[in-house]
């Protein structure tokens, strides 16, 4: 049976890097804290992945940083930095690089969907046995997981970071002749309202990185209430 590879596409948390919509409302320091906690959740998932793992940092300059992260991951890890371009171009290039190395089933995640759990990943792996593409849609119209057993079509023109992304991604894959299956529905963290939602959604989650994220969220919410008063 072909083994699926988990591909974590991420940015190195730093002031002014990532989560800028949160930074506008909560400040740069808090946004960085949230980004760091979210990345820890994604790495927690990578540690539990039953196969090869790829960490794809946003810049070649962050390869050593990503390699240090991989120390916590028990599975074989490959560090492949992203190229320049929009997200679609970067994903296409990453996809081509990994397939050229013999990887056939690729499961892409970002670092901002802490609601993903073992059942989601297991279902994605199982569905890839008969479907070309597996997507977990996000509540905001995007996707929190995108997996494929064949090369992605040209993703460069998709409406990234918009509520039309999920539908557009499904359409472009189907036009390319690929079968598409969706499963469940997830959420990512981009806006202040998402922080409030996290407090409820993570309440019963016992995974250590999720508990740490929940503690951070609980410390932030009172300050949010004061700002909105």
Coordinates of C-alpha atoms in Angstrom, one line a residue:
X1 CA 0.0 0.0 0.0
X2 CA 1.3 3.5 -0.9
X3 CA 2.2 5.5 2.1
X4 CA 0.9 9.1 2.3
X5 CA 3.3 11.9 3.2
X6 CA 2.2 14.8 5.4
X7 CA 3.4 18.2 4.1
X8 CA 3.4 21.1 6.6
X9 CA 3.5 24.4 4.8
X10 CA 4.4 27.1 7.3
X11 CA 6.0 30.4 8.1
X12 CA 8.5 31.1 10.9
X13 CA 6.6 33.1 13.5
X14 CA 8.2 36.5 13.8
X15 CA 7.1 40.1 14.4
X16 CA 5.3 41.3 11.3
X17 CA 5.3 37.8 9.7
X18 CA 2.0 35.9 9.4
X19 CA -1.3 36.5 11.2
X20 CA -1.4 40.2 10.2
X21 CA -5.1 40.4 10.5
X22 CA -4.8 39.4 14.1
X23 CA -1.9 41.8 14.6
X24 CA -4.0 44.8 13.5
X25 CA -6.5 44.1 16.3
X26 CA -4.4 42.4 19.0
X27 CA -0.9 43.7 18.4
X28 CA 2.2 42.3 16.9
X29 CA 3.4 40.5 20.0
X30 CA 0.1 38.7 20.6
X31 CA -0.2 37.7 17.0
X32 CA 3.3 36.2 17.1
X33 CA 2.4 34.3 20.3
X34 CA -0.7 32.9 18.6
X35 CA 1.2 31.9 15.5
X36 CA 3.8 30.1 17.6
X37 CA 1.1 28.2 19.5
X38 CA -0.7 27.3 16.3
X39 CA 2.5 26.0 14.7
X40 CA 3.1 23.8 17.8
X41 CA -0.3 22.2 17.2
X42 CA 0.6 21.4 13.6
X43 CA 4.0 20.0 14.7
X44 CA 2.0 17.9 17.3
X45 CA 0.1 16.4 14.4
X46 CA 3.3 15.8 12.4
X47 CA 4.8 13.9 15.4
X48 CA 1.8 11.6 15.3
X49 CA 1.8 11.1 11.5
X50 CA 2.3 7.4 10.6
X51 CA 4.7 8.0 7.8
X52 CA 7.1 10.5 6.1
X53 CA 6.8 14.2 7.0
X54 CA 7.8 17.2 4.9
X55 CA 8.3 20.6 6.5
X56 CA 8.1 23.4 4.0
X57 CA 9.2 26.8 5.4
X58 CA 8.3 29.9 3.6
X59 CA 11.9 30.9 2.9
X60 CA 15.1 29.2 2.1
X61 CA 16.7 31.2 5.0
X62 CA 14.5 29.3 7.4
X63 CA 15.8 25.8 6.6
X64 CA 17.9 25.5 9.7
X65 CA 15.0 26.8 11.8
X66 CA 12.8 24.1 10.3
X67 CA 15.4 21.4 10.7
X68 CA 15.5 22.3 14.4
X69 CA 11.7 21.9 14.6
X70 CA 12.0 18.4 13.0
X71 CA 14.0 17.1 16.0
X72 CA 10.6 16.7 17.8
X73 CA 9.2 14.6 14.9
X74 CA 9.8 10.8 15.2
X75 CA 9.1 10.0 11.5
X76 CA 11.5 10.6 8.6
X77 CA 11.5 14.3 7.9
X78 CA 12.4 16.2 4.7
X79 CA 12.9 20.0 4.7
X80 CA 11.9 21.6 1.4
X81 CA 11.7 25.4 1.4
X82 CA 9.0 27.1 -0.6
X83 CA 9.8 29.1 -3.7
X84 CA 8.7 32.7 -4.4
X85 CA 5.3 33.5 -5.9
X86 CA 1.7 33.4 -4.7
X87 CA 0.5 30.5 -2.6
X88 CA -0.7 28.5 -5.6
X89 CA 2.6 28.8 -7.4
X90 CA 4.4 27.8 -4.2
X91 CA 2.2 24.7 -3.7
X92 CA 2.6 23.7 -7.3
X93 CA 6.4 23.9 -7.1
X94 CA 6.5 22.0 -3.8
X95 CA 4.1 19.3 -5.2
X96 CA 6.3 18.9 -8.3
X97 CA 9.5 18.6 -6.2
X98 CA 8.1 16.0 -3.9
X99 CA 6.5 13.9 -6.6
X100 CA 9.9 13.9 -8.5
X101 CA 11.3 12.3 -5.4
X102 CA 8.8 9.4 -5.6
X103 CA 6.1 10.6 -3.2
X104 CA 2.7 9.8 -4.6
X105 CA 0.1 10.7 -2.0
X106 CA 0.6 14.1 -0.5
X107 CA -1.5 15.6 2.4
X108 CA -1.0 19.3 2.7
X109 CA -1.8 21.3 5.8
X110 CA -1.0 24.8 7.1
X111 CA -0.2 25.8 10.6
X112 CA -3.5 27.5 11.5
X113 CA -6.1 24.7 11.8
X114 CA -5.8 23.3 15.3
X115 CA -9.2 21.5 15.0
X116 CA -7.7 18.8 12.8
X117 CA -7.4 15.5 14.7
X118 CA -6.4 11.9 14.2
X119 CA -9.8 10.9 12.8
X120 CA -9.5 13.6 10.1
X121 CA -6.1 12.4 9.0
X122 CA -7.1 8.8 9.0
X123 CA -10.1 9.5 6.9
X124 CA -8.0 11.5 4.4
X125 CA -5.5 8.6 4.1
X126 CA -8.4 6.1 3.6
X127 CA -10.2 8.3 1.0
X128 CA -7.0 8.7 -1.0
X129 CA -7.2 5.0 -1.8
X130 CA -10.1 5.7 -4.2
X131 CA -10.3 9.4 -4.8
X132 CA -7.7 11.6 -6.6
X133 CA -8.3 14.6 -4.3
X134 CA -9.5 14.9 -0.7
X135 CA -10.4 18.3 0.8
X136 CA -11.5 19.3 4.3
X137 CA -13.5 22.6 3.7
X138 CA -13.1 25.4 6.2
X139 CA -16.0 27.3 7.8
X140 CA -14.9 30.5 6.0
X141 CA -15.0 28.9 2.5
X142 CA -11.3 27.9 2.3
X143 CA -9.8 24.6 3.1
X144 CA -7.8 23.3 6.1
X145 CA -6.5 20.1 4.4
X146 CA -5.9 19.4 0.8
X147 CA -4.6 15.9 -0.3
X148 CA -3.9 14.4 -3.7
X149 CA -2.6 11.3 -5.2
X150 CA -1.8 13.0 -8.5
X151 CA -0.2 16.3 -9.5
X152 CA -2.2 19.4 -8.7
X153 CA -3.5 21.4 -11.7
X154 CA -2.3 25.0 -12.0
X155 CA -3.2 26.6 -8.7
X156 CA -1.8 30.1 -9.4
X157 CA -5.0 31.8 -10.4
X158 CA -7.1 30.6 -7.5
X159 CA -8.7 33.1 -5.1
X160 CA -6.4 32.4 -2.1
X161 CA -7.4 33.9 1.3
X162 CA -11.0 34.3 0.1
X163 CA -14.3 32.6 0.8
X164 CA -14.4 31.3 -2.8
X165 CA -11.2 29.3 -2.5
X166 CA -12.7 25.9 -1.6
X167 CA -15.2 25.9 -4.4
X168 CA -12.7 27.1 -6.9
X169 CA -10.2 24.4 -5.9
X170 CA -12.8 21.7 -6.3
X171 CA -13.8 23.1 -9.7
X172 CA -10.3 23.3 -11.1
X173 CA -9.5 19.7 -10.0
X174 CA -12.7 18.4 -11.6
X175 CA -12.0 20.3 -14.8
X176 CA -8.6 18.5 -14.8
X177 CA -10.4 15.2 -14.7
X178 CA -9.6 14.4 -11.1
X179 CA -12.2 12.9 -8.7
X180 CA -12.7 15.1 -5.6
X181 CA -14.1 14.0 -2.2
X182 CA -14.7 16.4 0.7
X183 CA -15.0 15.3 4.3
X184 CA -16.2 17.1 7.4
X185 CA -15.6 20.8 8.0
X186 CA -12.8 22.5 9.8
X187 CA -11.8 26.0 10.8
X188 CA -8.7 28.0 10.6
X189 CA -7.5 31.0 12.6
X190 CA -7.3 34.3 10.8
X191 CA -9.6 36.8 12.5
X192 CA -10.3 38.0 16.1
X193 CA -13.6 36.1 16.1
X194 CA -11.7 32.9 15.4
X195 CA -9.8 33.4 18.7
X196 CA -13.1 33.5 20.6
X197 CA -14.3 30.3 18.8
X198 CA -11.1 28.5 19.8
X199 CA -12.0 28.7 23.5
X200 CA -15.1 26.6 22.9
X201 CA -13.8 24.2 20.2
X202 CA -10.6 23.3 22.2
X203 CA -12.3 22.9 25.5
X204 CA -12.4 19.1 25.5
X205 CA -9.1 18.6 23.5
X206 CA -6.5 17.0 25.7
X207 CA -3.5 17.2 23.3
X208 CA -0.7 19.1 25.0
X209 CA -0.2 21.7 22.3
X210 CA -3.9 22.3 22.1
X211 CA -4.1 22.8 25.9
X212 CA -1.3 25.3 25.7
X213 CA -3.1 27.1 22.9
X214 CA -6.3 27.2 24.9
X215 CA -4.5 28.6 27.9
X216 CA -3.1 31.4 25.7
X217 CA -6.5 32.1 24.2
X218 CA -8.1 32.3 27.7
X219 CA -5.4 34.9 28.6
X220 CA -6.1 37.0 25.5
X221 CA -10.0 37.0 25.6
X222 CA -10.3 39.3 28.7
X223 CA -8.1 41.9 27.0
X224 CA -10.2 41.6 23.9
X225 CA -13.3 42.3 26.0
X226 CA -11.7 45.5 27.3
X227 CA -10.8 46.6 23.8
X228 CA -14.4 46.1 22.6
X229 CA -16.0 47.8 25.6

